[in-house]
Amino acid sequence: GENVEQHPSTLSVQEGDSAVIKCTYSDSASNYFPWYKQELGKGPQLIIDIRSNVGEKKDQRIAVTLNKTAKHFSLHITETQPEDSAVYFCAAHSGGKLIFGQGTELSVKP
Amino acid sequence: GAVVSQHPSWVICKSGTSVKIECRSLDFQATTMFWYRQFPKQSLMLMATSNEGSKATYEQGVEKDKFLINHASLTLSTLTVTSAHPEDSSFYICSAIKEMNTEAFFGQGTRLTVV
């Protein structure tokens, strides 16, 4: 089955800097890759997603890149703000279900 | 956007009792709903996939007799934790999708504490 690896597990940046989180997946048949932000005690919220027929997608300060050949995808957050602090999860859609990475705890220091 | 409501948001129960958690899609019909379990500082682990009108598909290692899932309609799925024990204490989260390979909408989660 699908296996998703996510790095780093924790990331601390200064406000205004960029943050990059990387994920790899194992199932070449996976075709949908969402990224979720989870705040403490709440359910995950979708922040951006990408499908396998696209290499890059951007939404304001957030962008995602996908390399199908290498089977990895990355989340890029620019001009980080303290409110970006949360746990971020990547996921891959495989066999009708979402498989999540281990999560990255992002801390943005003012 | 689509809204998924989960109830209750938290519950405390005694060992040996059963607890039911509801997951509702408020403004769309969900072909499939998913139930996850999340321990502190860990990822979401898929427990089961639920399709309306059919039996749930459980992930390996998840006891189907302990975690009963009922998907009675296209807008409601329930998870019942039977004979709960302290080790069942966790954060349970549901999600729902309109169609395959589309965005999953998550509920706000239910914090279960078994004492």
PDB file of C-alpha atoms in Angstrom:
ATOM      1  CA  GLY A   1       0.000   0.000   0.000  1.00  0.00           C
ATOM      2  CA  GLU A   2       0.852   3.669  -0.121  1.00  0.00           C
ATOM      3  CA  ASN A   3       3.464   5.070   2.242  1.00  0.00           C
ATOM      4  CA  VAL A   4       3.959   8.799   2.731  1.00  0.00           C
ATOM      5  CA  GLU A   5       7.070  10.193   4.384  1.00  0.00           C
ATOM      6  CA  GLN A   6       7.161  13.818   5.549  1.00  0.00           C
ATOM      7  CA  HIS A   7      10.085  15.988   6.625  1.00  0.00           C
ATOM      8  CA  PRO A   8      10.971  17.798   8.760  1.00  0.00           C
ATOM      9  CA  SER A   9       8.946  16.874  11.830  1.00  0.00           C
ATOM     10  CA  THR A  10       9.496  20.334  13.302  1.00  0.00           C
ATOM     11  CA  LEU A  11      10.363  23.615  11.618  1.00  0.00           C
ATOM     12  CA  SER A  12      11.026  26.965  13.208  1.00  0.00           C
ATOM     13  CA  VAL A  13      11.327  30.123  11.120  1.00  0.00           C
ATOM     14  CA  GLN A  14      11.391  33.850  11.674  1.00  0.00           C
ATOM     15  CA  GLU A  15       8.381  35.857  10.641  1.00  0.00           C
ATOM     16  CA  GLY A  16       8.746  36.864   7.007  1.00  0.00           C
ATOM     17  CA  ASP A  17      10.980  33.936   6.085  1.00  0.00           C
ATOM     18  CA  SER A  18       9.921  31.058   3.862  1.00  0.00           C
ATOM     19  CA  ALA A  19       9.082  27.555   5.032  1.00  0.00           C
ATOM     20  CA  VAL A  20       9.393  24.393   2.983  1.00  0.00           C
ATOM     21  CA  ILE A  21       7.977  20.988   3.879  1.00  0.00           C
ATOM     22  CA  LYS A  22       8.717  17.928   1.779  1.00  0.00           C
ATOM     23  CA  CYS A  23       6.924  14.639   1.253  1.00  0.00           C
ATOM     24  CA  THR A  24       7.618  11.479  -0.681  1.00  0.00           C
ATOM     25  CA  TYR A  25       5.166   8.774  -1.637  1.00  0.00           C
ATOM     26  CA  SER A  26       5.560   5.201  -2.770  1.00  0.00           C
ATOM     27  CA  ASP A  27       2.533   4.392  -4.936  1.00  0.00           C
ATOM     28  CA  SER A  28       3.045   5.650  -8.479  1.00  0.00           C
ATOM     29  CA  ALA A  29      -0.714   5.308  -9.035  1.00  0.00           C
ATOM     30  CA  SER A  30      -1.463   8.073  -6.508  1.00  0.00           C
ATOM     31  CA  ASN A  31      -2.906  11.039  -8.344  1.00  0.00           C
ATOM     32  CA  TYR A  32      -4.111  13.579  -5.802  1.00  0.00           C
ATOM     33  CA  PHE A  33      -1.975  15.298  -3.178  1.00  0.00           C
ATOM     34  CA  PRO A  34      -3.579  17.643  -0.648  1.00  0.00           C
ATOM     35  CA  TRP A  35      -1.946  19.607   2.138  1.00  0.00           C
ATOM     36  CA  TYR A  36      -3.739  20.210   5.423  1.00  0.00           C
ATOM     37  CA  LYS A  37      -3.215  22.632   8.289  1.00  0.00           C
ATOM     38  CA  GLN A  38      -4.278  21.466  11.723  1.00  0.00           C
ATOM     39  CA  GLU A  39      -4.530  23.735  14.721  1.00  0.00           C
ATOM     40  CA  LEU A  40      -4.538  22.344  18.228  1.00  0.00           C
ATOM     41  CA  GLY A  41      -7.725  20.479  19.085  1.00  0.00           C
ATOM     42  CA  LYS A  42      -9.270  20.959  15.652  1.00  0.00           C
ATOM     43  CA  GLY A  43      -9.777  18.939  12.507  1.00  0.00           C
ATOM     44  CA  PRO A  44      -7.476  19.393   9.488  1.00  0.00           C
ATOM     45  CA  GLN A  45      -8.255  22.157   7.013  1.00  0.00           C
ATOM     46  CA  LEU A  46      -7.293  21.908   3.357  1.00  0.00           C
ATOM     47  CA  ILE A  47      -4.921  24.688   2.338  1.00  0.00           C
ATOM     48  CA  ILE A  48      -3.896  23.606  -1.142  1.00  0.00           C
ATOM     49  CA  ASP A  49      -3.922  20.512  -3.316  1.00  0.00           C
ATOM     50  CA  ILE A  50      -2.410  19.338  -6.575  1.00  0.00           C
ATOM     51  CA  ARG A  51      -3.226  16.643  -9.066  1.00  0.00           C
ATOM     52  CA  SER A  52      -0.766  14.456 -10.869  1.00  0.00           C
ATOM     53  CA  ASN A  53      -1.208  16.191 -14.219  1.00  0.00           C
ATOM     54  CA  VAL A  54       0.136  19.460 -12.808  1.00  0.00           C
ATOM     55  CA  GLY A  55       3.674  20.280 -11.693  1.00  0.00           C
ATOM     56  CA  GLU A  56       3.032  23.369  -9.629  1.00  0.00           C
ATOM     57  CA  LYS A  57       0.152  25.271  -8.097  1.00  0.00           C
ATOM     58  CA  LYS A  58       0.132  28.566  -6.244  1.00  0.00           C
ATOM     59  CA  ASP A  59      -2.381  30.339  -4.059  1.00  0.00           C
ATOM     60  CA  GLN A  60      -1.142  33.661  -2.695  1.00  0.00           C
ATOM     61  CA  ARG A  61       1.649  32.837  -0.181  1.00  0.00           C
ATOM     62  CA  ILE A  62       1.260  29.092  -0.545  1.00  0.00           C
ATOM     63  CA  ALA A  63       2.575  26.922  -3.354  1.00  0.00           C
ATOM     64  CA  VAL A  64       2.906  23.215  -3.952  1.00  0.00           C
ATOM     65  CA  THR A  65       5.230  21.460  -6.386  1.00  0.00           C
ATOM     66  CA  LEU A  66       4.982  17.883  -7.587  1.00  0.00           C
ATOM     67  CA  ASN A  67       7.637  15.708  -9.168  1.00  0.00           C
ATOM     68  CA  LYS A  68       5.923  12.555 -10.361  1.00  0.00           C
ATOM     69  CA  THR A  69       9.085  10.918 -11.579  1.00  0.00           C
ATOM     70  CA  ALA A  70      10.776  11.247  -8.218  1.00  0.00           C
ATOM     71  CA  LYS A  71       7.485  10.764  -6.350  1.00  0.00           C
ATOM     72  CA  HIS A  72       7.848  13.756  -4.128  1.00  0.00           C
ATOM     73  CA  PHE A  73       5.908  16.930  -3.503  1.00  0.00           C
ATOM     74  CA  SER A  74       6.591  20.004  -1.441  1.00  0.00           C
ATOM     75  CA  LEU A  75       4.738  22.799   0.293  1.00  0.00           C
ATOM     76  CA  HIS A  76       6.195  26.302   0.159  1.00  0.00           C
ATOM     77  CA  ILE A  77       4.962  29.090   2.400  1.00  0.00           C
ATOM     78  CA  THR A  78       6.415  32.533   1.745  1.00  0.00           C
ATOM     79  CA  GLU A  79       6.355  35.607   3.972  1.00  0.00           C
ATOM     80  CA  THR A  80       5.405  33.510   6.963  1.00  0.00           C
ATOM     81  CA  GLN A  81       3.280  35.016   9.700  1.00  0.00           C
ATOM     82  CA  PRO A  82       2.749  33.934  13.323  1.00  0.00           C
ATOM     83  CA  GLU A  83      -0.749  32.713  12.434  1.00  0.00           C
ATOM     84  CA  ASP A  84       0.845  30.191  10.067  1.00  0.00           C
ATOM     85  CA  SER A  85       2.062  28.329  13.157  1.00  0.00           C
ATOM     86  CA  ALA A  86       0.324  24.936  13.189  1.00  0.00           C
ATOM     87  CA  VAL A  87       0.879  21.308  12.246  1.00  0.00           C
ATOM     88  CA  TYR A  88       0.912  20.663   8.511  1.00  0.00           C
ATOM     89  CA  PHE A  89       0.147  17.299   6.936  1.00  0.00           C
ATOM     90  CA  CYS A  90       0.714  16.137   3.402  1.00  0.00           C
ATOM     91  CA  ALA A  91      -1.369  13.305   2.019  1.00  0.00           C
ATOM     92  CA  ALA A  92      -1.581  11.111  -1.038  1.00  0.00           C
ATOM     93  CA  HIS A  93      -4.755   9.675  -2.484  1.00  0.00           C
ATOM     94  CA  SER A  94      -4.349   5.996  -3.215  1.00  0.00           C
ATOM     95  CA  GLY A  95      -6.853   3.193  -3.579  1.00  0.00           C
ATOM     96  CA  GLY A  96      -9.801   5.391  -2.695  1.00  0.00           C
ATOM     97  CA  LYS A  97      -8.350   6.749   0.532  1.00  0.00           C
ATOM     98  CA  LEU A  98      -6.016   9.422   1.844  1.00  0.00           C
ATOM     99  CA  ILE A  99      -2.737   8.365   3.398  1.00  0.00           C
ATOM    100  CA  PHE A 100      -1.159  11.034   5.586  1.00  0.00           C
ATOM    101  CA  GLY A 101       2.420  11.959   6.259  1.00  0.00           C
ATOM    102  CA  GLN A 102       3.668  12.189   9.817  1.00  0.00           C
ATOM    103  CA  GLY A 103       3.131  15.926  10.106  1.00  0.00           C
ATOM    104  CA  THR A 104       5.348  18.993  10.488  1.00  0.00           C
ATOM    105  CA  GLU A 105       4.992  21.323  13.430  1.00  0.00           C
ATOM    106  CA  LEU A 106       5.691  24.783  12.067  1.00  0.00           C
ATOM    107  CA  SER A 107       6.541  27.566  14.460  1.00  0.00           C
ATOM    108  CA  VAL A 108       6.787  31.121  13.149  1.00  0.00           C
ATOM    109  CA  LYS A 109       8.533  33.429  15.585  1.00  0.00           C
ATOM    110  CA  PRO A 110       7.643  37.110  15.574  1.00  0.00           C
TER     111      PRO A 110
ATOM    112  CA  GLY B   1     -17.228  25.378   0.995  1.00  0.00           C
ATOM    113  CA  ALA B   2     -18.683  22.127   2.196  1.00  0.00           C
ATOM    114  CA  VAL B   3     -19.188  21.635   5.917  1.00  0.00           C
ATOM    115  CA  VAL B   4     -18.783  18.480   7.947  1.00  0.00           C
ATOM    116  CA  SER B   5     -20.069  18.568  11.497  1.00  0.00           C
ATOM    117  CA  GLN B   6     -18.924  16.135  14.146  1.00  0.00           C
ATOM    118  CA  HIS B   7     -20.671  15.636  17.463  1.00  0.00           C
ATOM    119  CA  PRO B   8     -19.848  15.659  20.288  1.00  0.00           C
ATOM    120  CA  SER B   9     -16.640  17.684  20.243  1.00  0.00           C
ATOM    121  CA  TRP B  10     -15.538  16.023  23.462  1.00  0.00           C
ATOM    122  CA  VAL B  11     -16.817  13.244  25.680  1.00  0.00           C
ATOM    123  CA  ILE B  12     -15.726  11.599  28.914  1.00  0.00           C
ATOM    124  CA  CYS B  13     -17.005   8.124  29.650  1.00  0.00           C
ATOM    125  CA  LYS B  14     -16.401   5.342  32.129  1.00  0.00           C
ATOM    126  CA  SER B  15     -14.547   2.151  31.251  1.00  0.00           C
ATOM    127  CA  GLY B  16     -16.860  -0.480  29.878  1.00  0.00           C
ATOM    128  CA  THR B  17     -19.435   1.887  28.465  1.00  0.00           C
ATOM    129  CA  SER B  18     -20.072   2.663  24.801  1.00  0.00           C
ATOM    130  CA  VAL B  19     -19.810   6.016  23.094  1.00  0.00           C
ATOM    131  CA  LYS B  20     -21.349   7.120  19.799  1.00  0.00           C
ATOM    132  CA  ILE B  21     -19.824   9.837  17.626  1.00  0.00           C
ATOM    133  CA  GLU B  22     -21.767  11.379  14.764  1.00  0.00           C
ATOM    134  CA  CYS B  23     -20.431  12.784  11.522  1.00  0.00           C
ATOM    135  CA  ARG B  24     -22.737  14.793   9.293  1.00  0.00           C
ATOM    136  CA  SER B  25     -22.210  16.454   5.939  1.00  0.00           C
ATOM    137  CA  LEU B  26     -24.377  19.553   6.264  1.00  0.00           C
ATOM    138  CA  ASP B  27     -24.625  20.879   2.734  1.00  0.00           C
ATOM    139  CA  PHE B  28     -23.682  18.012   0.464  1.00  0.00           C
ATOM    140  CA  GLN B  29     -24.245  14.315  -0.002  1.00  0.00           C
ATOM    141  CA  ALA B  30     -21.190  12.292   0.858  1.00  0.00           C
ATOM    142  CA  THR B  31     -20.605   9.160  -1.166  1.00  0.00           C
ATOM    143  CA  THR B  32     -17.939   8.081   1.248  1.00  0.00           C
ATOM    144  CA  MET B  33     -16.972   8.960   4.802  1.00  0.00           C
ATOM    145  CA  PHE B  34     -13.766   8.110   6.584  1.00  0.00           C
ATOM    146  CA  TRP B  35     -12.920   7.707  10.253  1.00  0.00           C
ATOM    147  CA  TYR B  36      -9.489   8.525  11.630  1.00  0.00           C
ATOM    148  CA  ARG B  37      -7.834   8.257  14.987  1.00  0.00           C
ATOM    149  CA  GLN B  38      -5.117  10.641  16.107  1.00  0.00           C
ATOM    150  CA  PHE B  39      -2.904  10.331  19.176  1.00  0.00           C
ATOM    151  CA  PRO B  40      -1.151  13.417  20.586  1.00  0.00           C
ATOM    152  CA  LYS B  41       1.571  14.748  18.295  1.00  0.00           C
ATOM    153  CA  GLN B  42       0.959  11.981  15.777  1.00  0.00           C
ATOM    154  CA  SER B  43      -0.552  11.718  12.351  1.00  0.00           C
ATOM    155  CA  LEU B  44      -4.066  10.747  11.364  1.00  0.00           C
ATOM    156  CA  MET B  45      -4.445   6.988  11.129  1.00  0.00           C
ATOM    157  CA  LEU B  46      -7.262   5.754   8.941  1.00  0.00           C
ATOM    158  CA  MET B  47      -9.537   3.371  10.805  1.00  0.00           C
ATOM    159  CA  ALA B  48     -12.235   2.623   8.257  1.00  0.00           C
ATOM    160  CA  THR B  49     -13.948   3.696   5.065  1.00  0.00           C
ATOM    161  CA  SER B  50     -17.701   3.948   5.121  1.00  0.00           C
ATOM    162  CA  ASN B  51     -20.082   3.935   2.161  1.00  0.00           C
ATOM    163  CA  GLU B  52     -23.782   4.628   2.529  1.00  0.00           C
ATOM    164  CA  GLY B  53     -25.838   1.476   2.753  1.00  0.00           C
ATOM    165  CA  SER B  54     -22.944  -0.950   2.862  1.00  0.00           C
ATOM    166  CA  LYS B  55     -20.590  -2.377   5.450  1.00  0.00           C
ATOM    167  CA  ALA B  56     -17.557  -0.349   6.379  1.00  0.00           C
ATOM    168  CA  THR B  57     -14.118  -1.397   5.223  1.00  0.00           C
ATOM    169  CA  TYR B  58     -11.729  -1.532   8.158  1.00  0.00           C
ATOM    170  CA  GLU B  59      -7.986  -1.005   8.022  1.00  0.00           C
ATOM    171  CA  GLN B  60      -5.700  -3.755   9.158  1.00  0.00           C
ATOM    172  CA  GLY B  61      -5.488  -3.960  12.921  1.00  0.00           C
ATOM    173  CA  VAL B  62      -8.746  -2.117  13.606  1.00  0.00           C
ATOM    174  CA  GLU B  63     -11.284  -4.246  15.471  1.00  0.00           C
ATOM    175  CA  LYS B  64     -14.592  -3.960  13.665  1.00  0.00           C
ATOM    176  CA  ASP B  65     -16.530  -5.335  16.635  1.00  0.00           C
ATOM    177  CA  LYS B  66     -15.091  -2.662  18.878  1.00  0.00           C
ATOM    178  CA  PHE B  67     -15.439   0.273  16.500  1.00  0.00           C
ATOM    179  CA  LEU B  68     -18.894  -0.051  14.999  1.00  0.00           C
ATOM    180  CA  ILE B  69     -19.562   2.118  11.984  1.00  0.00           C
ATOM    181  CA  ASN B  70     -22.996   2.809  10.565  1.00  0.00           C
ATOM    182  CA  HIS B  71     -23.546   4.868   7.420  1.00  0.00           C
ATOM    183  CA  ALA B  72     -27.312   5.118   7.351  1.00  0.00           C
ATOM    184  CA  SER B  73     -27.664   7.961   4.875  1.00  0.00           C
ATOM    185  CA  LEU B  74     -25.642  10.066   2.454  1.00  0.00           C
ATOM    186  CA  THR B  75     -25.232  12.713   5.135  1.00  0.00           C
ATOM    187  CA  LEU B  76     -24.653  10.732   8.317  1.00  0.00           C
ATOM    188  CA  SER B  77     -22.108   8.235   9.555  1.00  0.00           C
ATOM    189  CA  THR B  78     -21.677   7.145  13.159  1.00  0.00           C
ATOM    190  CA  LEU B  79     -18.783   5.561  15.009  1.00  0.00           C
ATOM    191  CA  THR B  80     -19.562   3.675  18.200  1.00  0.00           C
ATOM    192  CA  VAL B  81     -16.687   2.764  20.488  1.00  0.00           C
ATOM    193  CA  THR B  82     -17.973  -0.259  22.374  1.00  0.00           C
ATOM    194  CA  SER B  83     -16.792  -1.319  25.828  1.00  0.00           C
ATOM    195  CA  ALA B  84     -14.401   1.590  25.927  1.00  0.00           C
ATOM    196  CA  HIS B  85     -11.116   1.345  27.798  1.00  0.00           C
ATOM    197  CA  PRO B  86      -8.588   4.028  28.753  1.00  0.00           C
ATOM    198  CA  GLU B  87      -6.380   3.039  25.815  1.00  0.00           C
ATOM    199  CA  ASP B  88      -9.241   4.042  23.490  1.00  0.00           C
ATOM    200  CA  SER B  89      -8.808   7.633  24.636  1.00  0.00           C
ATOM    201  CA  SER B  90      -7.881   9.594  21.546  1.00  0.00           C
ATOM    202  CA  PHE B  91      -8.952  12.264  19.076  1.00  0.00           C
ATOM    203  CA  TYR B  92     -11.375  10.804  16.520  1.00  0.00           C
ATOM    204  CA  ILE B  93     -11.895  12.653  13.251  1.00  0.00           C
ATOM    205  CA  CYS B  94     -14.227  11.996  10.350  1.00  0.00           C
ATOM    206  CA  SER B  95     -14.052  13.216   6.789  1.00  0.00           C
ATOM    207  CA  ALA B  96     -16.431  13.106   3.844  1.00  0.00           C
ATOM    208  CA  ILE B  97     -16.069  13.340   0.099  1.00  0.00           C
ATOM    209  CA  LYS B  98     -18.567  14.119  -2.624  1.00  0.00           C
ATOM    210  CA  GLU B  99     -16.881  11.954  -5.246  1.00  0.00           C
ATOM    211  CA  MET B 100     -13.789   9.804  -5.507  1.00  0.00           C
ATOM    212  CA  ASN B 101     -10.492  11.629  -5.937  1.00  0.00           C
ATOM    213  CA  THR B 102     -11.921  14.921  -4.742  1.00  0.00           C
ATOM    214  CA  GLU B 103     -11.306  17.114  -1.725  1.00  0.00           C
ATOM    215  CA  ALA B 104     -11.992  15.552   1.650  1.00  0.00           C
ATOM    216  CA  PHE B 105     -13.806  17.749   4.157  1.00  0.00           C
ATOM    217  CA  PHE B 106     -12.989  17.101   7.784  1.00  0.00           C
ATOM    218  CA  GLY B 107     -15.058  17.396  10.909  1.00  0.00           C
ATOM    219  CA  GLN B 108     -13.744  19.260  13.905  1.00  0.00           C
ATOM    220  CA  GLY B 109     -12.879  16.066  15.743  1.00  0.00           C
ATOM    221  CA  THR B 110     -14.058  14.420  18.958  1.00  0.00           C
ATOM    222  CA  ARG B 111     -11.826  14.164  21.990  1.00  0.00           C
ATOM    223  CA  LEU B 112     -12.679  10.901  23.778  1.00  0.00           C
ATOM    224  CA  THR B 113     -11.434  10.357  27.315  1.00  0.00           C
ATOM    225  CA  VAL B 114     -12.151   7.036  28.983  1.00  0.00           C
ATOM    226  CA  VAL B 115     -11.730   7.015  32.759  1.00  0.00           C
TER     227      VAL B 115
END
